[in-house]
Amino acid sequence: MDAQRMVLQEEKRRLLERLAEIEIEQQREAGMFQSVPHFSLLEQAARGLGQELGRITQQRSAREVAATSKSTADCPGCGHECSITMSKRTVTSLDGPVEMIEPVAHCPACRRDFFPAA
């Protein structure tokens, strides 16, 4: 593992540990530790935090794909060069709903829409 990769991995670990501390603070404020909670409650809260991180990461990844897309794409049906626009839609991932921004093109010759990044 190169030095830069190790630095990023350490930063990621530090941030994840901080997120865990924030989650515990919120659980404490909600009274979760006034008695001994069942482990499934702790697990459920941790899973919820993981799903939230997953949705945020997926949104960010989709924005990266959209940002690096070209301004035109050839229609897969007829080969006509078509302009690309960005479109928002919500998809359901394993972690829940994620708002995506994705490139979409419309071919005036075929009168069809297509997704160049797909």
C-alpha positions as protocol buffer text, in pm:
chain_id: "A"
residue {
  index: 1
  type: MET
  ca { x: 0 y: 0 z: 0 }
}
residue {
  index: 2
  type: ASP
  ca { x: 155 y: 333 z: -101 }
}
residue {
  index: 3
  type: ALA
  ca { x: 185 y: 626 z: 141 }
}
residue {
  index: 4
  type: GLN
  ca { x: -107 y: 828 z: -2 }
}
residue {
  index: 5
  type: ARG
  ca { x: -336 y: 528 z: 12 }
}
residue {
  index: 6
  type: MET
  ca { x: -239 y: 462 z: 374 }
}
residue {
  index: 7
  type: VAL
  ca { x: -308 y: 825 z: 466 }
}
residue {
  index: 8
  type: LEU
  ca { x: -653 y: 807 z: 307 }
}
residue {
  index: 9
  type: GLN
  ca { x: -728 y: 475 z: 478 }
}
residue {
  index: 10
  type: GLU
  ca { x: -629 y: 620 z: 817 }
}
residue {
  index: 11
  type: GLU
  ca { x: -843 y: 929 z: 756 }
}
residue {
  index: 12
  type: LYS
  ca { x: -1139 y: 712 z: 657 }
}
residue {
  index: 13
  type: ARG
  ca { x: -1098 y: 505 z: 974 }
}
residue {
  index: 14
  type: ARG
  ca { x: -1076 y: 821 z: 1188 }
}
residue {
  index: 15
  type: LEU
  ca { x: -1392 y: 964 z: 1031 }
}
residue {
  index: 16
  type: LEU
  ca { x: -1581 y: 635 z: 1075 }
}
residue {
  index: 17
  type: GLU
  ca { x: -1480 y: 623 z: 1441 }
}
residue {
  index: 18
  type: ARG
  ca { x: -1603 y: 980 z: 1484 }
}
residue {
  index: 19
  type: LEU
  ca { x: -1936 y: 890 z: 1319 }
}
residue {
  index: 20
  type: ALA
  ca { x: -1967 y: 601 z: 1564 }
}
residue {
  index: 21
  type: GLU
  ca { x: -1906 y: 839 z: 1855 }
}
residue {
  index: 22
  type: ILE
  ca { x: -2174 y: 1078 z: 1725 }
}
residue {
  index: 23
  type: GLU
  ca { x: -2418 y: 786 z: 1693 }
}
residue {
  index: 24
  type: ILE
  ca { x: -2348 y: 683 z: 2054 }
}
residue {
  index: 25
  type: GLU
  ca { x: -2397 y: 1043 z: 2173 }
}
residue {
  index: 26
  type: GLN
  ca { x: -2737 y: 1052 z: 2000 }
}
residue {
  index: 27
  type: GLN
  ca { x: -2834 y: 714 z: 2144 }
}
residue {
  index: 28
  type: ARG
  ca { x: -2732 y: 831 z: 2491 }
}
residue {
  index: 29
  type: GLU
  ca { x: -2943 y: 1149 z: 2452 }
}
residue {
  index: 30
  type: ALA
  ca { x: -3238 y: 933 z: 2342 }
}
residue {
  index: 31
  type: GLY
  ca { x: -3206 y: 729 z: 2661 }
}
residue {
  index: 32
  type: MET
  ca { x: -3096 y: 406 z: 2498 }
}
residue {
  index: 33
  type: PHE
  ca { x: -2842 y: 333 z: 2774 }
}
residue {
  index: 34
  type: GLN
  ca { x: -3066 y: 399 z: 3076 }
}
residue {
  index: 35
  type: SER
  ca { x: -3097 y: 22 z: 3095 }
}
residue {
  index: 36
  type: VAL
  ca { x: -2908 y: -253 z: 2916 }
}
residue {
  index: 37
  type: PRO
  ca { x: -3035 y: -249 z: 2556 }
}
residue {
  index: 38
  type: HIS
  ca { x: -3080 y: -565 z: 2357 }
}
residue {
  index: 39
  type: PHE
  ca { x: -2787 y: -607 z: 2118 }
}
residue {
  index: 40
  type: SER
  ca { x: -3025 y: -610 z: 1821 }
}
residue {
  index: 41
  type: LEU
  ca { x: -3109 y: -244 z: 1896 }
}
residue {
  index: 42
  type: LEU
  ca { x: -2740 y: -152 z: 1887 }
}
residue {
  index: 43
  type: GLU
  ca { x: -2696 y: -351 z: 1568 }
}
residue {
  index: 44
  type: GLN
  ca { x: -2999 y: -186 z: 1406 }
}
residue {
  index: 45
  type: ALA
  ca { x: -2865 y: 163 z: 1483 }
}
residue {
  index: 46
  type: ALA
  ca { x: -2523 y: 74 z: 1342 }
}
residue {
  index: 47
  type: ARG
  ca { x: -2681 y: -71 z: 1029 }
}
residue {
  index: 48
  type: GLY
  ca { x: -2886 y: 246 z: 981 }
}
residue {
  index: 49
  type: LEU
  ca { x: -2570 y: 455 z: 998 }
}
residue {
  index: 50
  type: GLY
  ca { x: -2404 y: 225 z: 745 }
}
residue {
  index: 51
  type: GLN
  ca { x: -2699 y: 253 z: 509 }
}
residue {
  index: 52
  type: GLU
  ca { x: -2692 y: 631 z: 533 }
}
residue {
  index: 53
  type: LEU
  ca { x: -2322 y: 631 z: 447 }
}
residue {
  index: 54
  type: GLY
  ca { x: -2395 y: 392 z: 159 }
}
residue {
  index: 55
  type: ARG
  ca { x: -2662 y: 622 z: 14 }
}
residue {
  index: 56
  type: ILE
  ca { x: -2437 y: 928 z: 41 }
}
residue {
  index: 57
  type: THR
  ca { x: -2149 y: 741 z: -125 }
}
residue {
  index: 58
  type: GLN
  ca { x: -2374 y: 619 z: -408 }
}
residue {
  index: 59
  type: GLN
  ca { x: -2503 y: 973 z: -470 }
}
residue {
  index: 60
  type: ARG
  ca { x: -2149 y: 1108 z: -480 }
}
residue {
  index: 61
  type: SER
  ca { x: -2037 y: 831 z: -716 }
}
residue {
  index: 62
  type: ALA
  ca { x: -2327 y: 904 z: -952 }
}
residue {
  index: 63
  type: ARG
  ca { x: -2234 y: 1274 z: -955 }
}
residue {
  index: 64
  type: GLU
  ca { x: -1878 y: 1178 z: -1046 }
}
residue {
  index: 65
  type: VAL
  ca { x: -2001 y: 966 z: -1337 }
}
residue {
  index: 66
  type: ALA
  ca { x: -2223 y: 1253 z: -1455 }
}
residue {
  index: 67
  type: ALA
  ca { x: -1940 y: 1507 z: -1423 }
}
residue {
  index: 68
  type: THR
  ca { x: -1707 y: 1299 z: -1639 }
}
residue {
  index: 69
  type: SER
  ca { x: -1962 y: 1222 z: -1912 }
}
residue {
  index: 70
  type: LYS
  ca { x: -1923 y: 1361 z: -2261 }
}
residue {
  index: 71
  type: SER
  ca { x: -2154 y: 1626 z: -2406 }
}
residue {
  index: 72
  type: THR
  ca { x: -2268 y: 1401 z: -2692 }
}
residue {
  index: 73
  type: ALA
  ca { x: -2318 y: 1030 z: -2757 }
}
residue {
  index: 74
  type: ASP
  ca { x: -2401 y: 820 z: -3059 }
}
residue {
  index: 75
  type: CYS
  ca { x: -2749 y: 670 z: -3061 }
}
residue {
  index: 76
  type: PRO
  ca { x: -2725 y: 293 z: -3012 }
}
residue {
  index: 77
  type: GLY
  ca { x: -3011 y: 250 z: -3262 }
}
residue {
  index: 78
  type: CYS
  ca { x: -2906 y: 458 z: -3561 }
}
residue {
  index: 79
  type: GLY
  ca { x: -2566 y: 606 z: -3475 }
}
residue {
  index: 80
  type: HIS
  ca { x: -2690 y: 968 z: -3486 }
}
residue {
  index: 81
  type: GLU
  ca { x: -2485 y: 1201 z: -3263 }
}
residue {
  index: 82
  type: CYS
  ca { x: -2710 y: 1324 z: -2981 }
}
residue {
  index: 83
  type: SER
  ca { x: -2674 y: 1589 z: -2712 }
}
residue {
  index: 84
  type: ILE
  ca { x: -2656 y: 1474 z: -2352 }
}
residue {
  index: 85
  type: THR
  ca { x: -2842 y: 1643 z: -2066 }
}
residue {
  index: 86
  type: MET
  ca { x: -2841 y: 1564 z: -1696 }
}
residue {
  index: 87
  type: SER
  ca { x: -3150 y: 1418 z: -1533 }
}
residue {
  index: 88
  type: LYS
  ca { x: -3239 y: 1357 z: -1169 }
}
residue {
  index: 89
  type: ARG
  ca { x: -3423 y: 1047 z: -1058 }
}
residue {
  index: 90
  type: THR
  ca { x: -3455 y: 842 z: -743 }
}
residue {
  index: 91
  type: VAL
  ca { x: -3347 y: 480 z: -750 }
}
residue {
  index: 92
  type: THR
  ca { x: -3393 y: 222 z: -477 }
}
residue {
  index: 93
  type: SER
  ca { x: -3058 y: 75 z: -377 }
}
residue {
  index: 94
  type: LEU
  ca { x: -2992 y: -198 z: -122 }
}
residue {
  index: 95
  type: ASP
  ca { x: -2940 y: 87 z: 128 }
}
residue {
  index: 96
  type: GLY
  ca { x: -3264 y: 267 z: 40 }
}
residue {
  index: 97
  type: PRO
  ca { x: -3363 y: 552 z: -191 }
}
residue {
  index: 98
  type: VAL
  ca { x: -3081 y: 740 z: -364 }
}
residue {
  index: 99
  type: GLU
  ca { x: -3124 y: 1055 z: -572 }
}
residue {
  index: 100
  type: MET
  ca { x: -2913 y: 1013 z: -883 }
}
residue {
  index: 101
  type: ILE
  ca { x: -2796 y: 1260 z: -1144 }
}
residue {
  index: 102
  type: GLU
  ca { x: -2729 y: 1080 z: -1468 }
}
residue {
  index: 103
  type: PRO
  ca { x: -2659 y: 1161 z: -1832 }
}
residue {
  index: 104
  type: VAL
  ca { x: -2955 y: 1114 z: -2067 }
}
residue {
  index: 105
  type: ALA
  ca { x: -2967 y: 1160 z: -2444 }
}
residue {
  index: 106
  type: HIS
  ca { x: -3256 y: 1190 z: -2686 }
}
residue {
  index: 107
  type: CYS
  ca { x: -3226 y: 1088 z: -3049 }
}
residue {
  index: 108
  type: PRO
  ca { x: -3450 y: 1304 z: -3270 }
}
residue {
  index: 109
  type: ALA
  ca { x: -3402 y: 1061 z: -3562 }
}
residue {
  index: 110
  type: CYS
  ca { x: -3519 y: 750 z: -3372 }
}
residue {
  index: 111
  type: ARG
  ca { x: -3732 y: 946 z: -3126 }
}
residue {
  index: 112
  type: ARG
  ca { x: -3588 y: 745 z: -2839 }
}
residue {
  index: 113
  type: ASP
  ca { x: -3415 y: 826 z: -2513 }
}
residue {
  index: 114
  type: PHE
  ca { x: -3105 y: 641 z: -2396 }
}
residue {
  index: 115
  type: PHE
  ca { x: -2858 y: 649 z: -2111 }
}
residue {
  index: 116
  type: PRO
  ca { x: -2504 y: 682 z: -2248 }
}
residue {
  index: 117
  type: ALA
  ca { x: -2337 y: 583 z: -1920 }
}
residue {
  index: 118
  type: ALA
  ca { x: -2535 y: 259 z: -1889 }
}
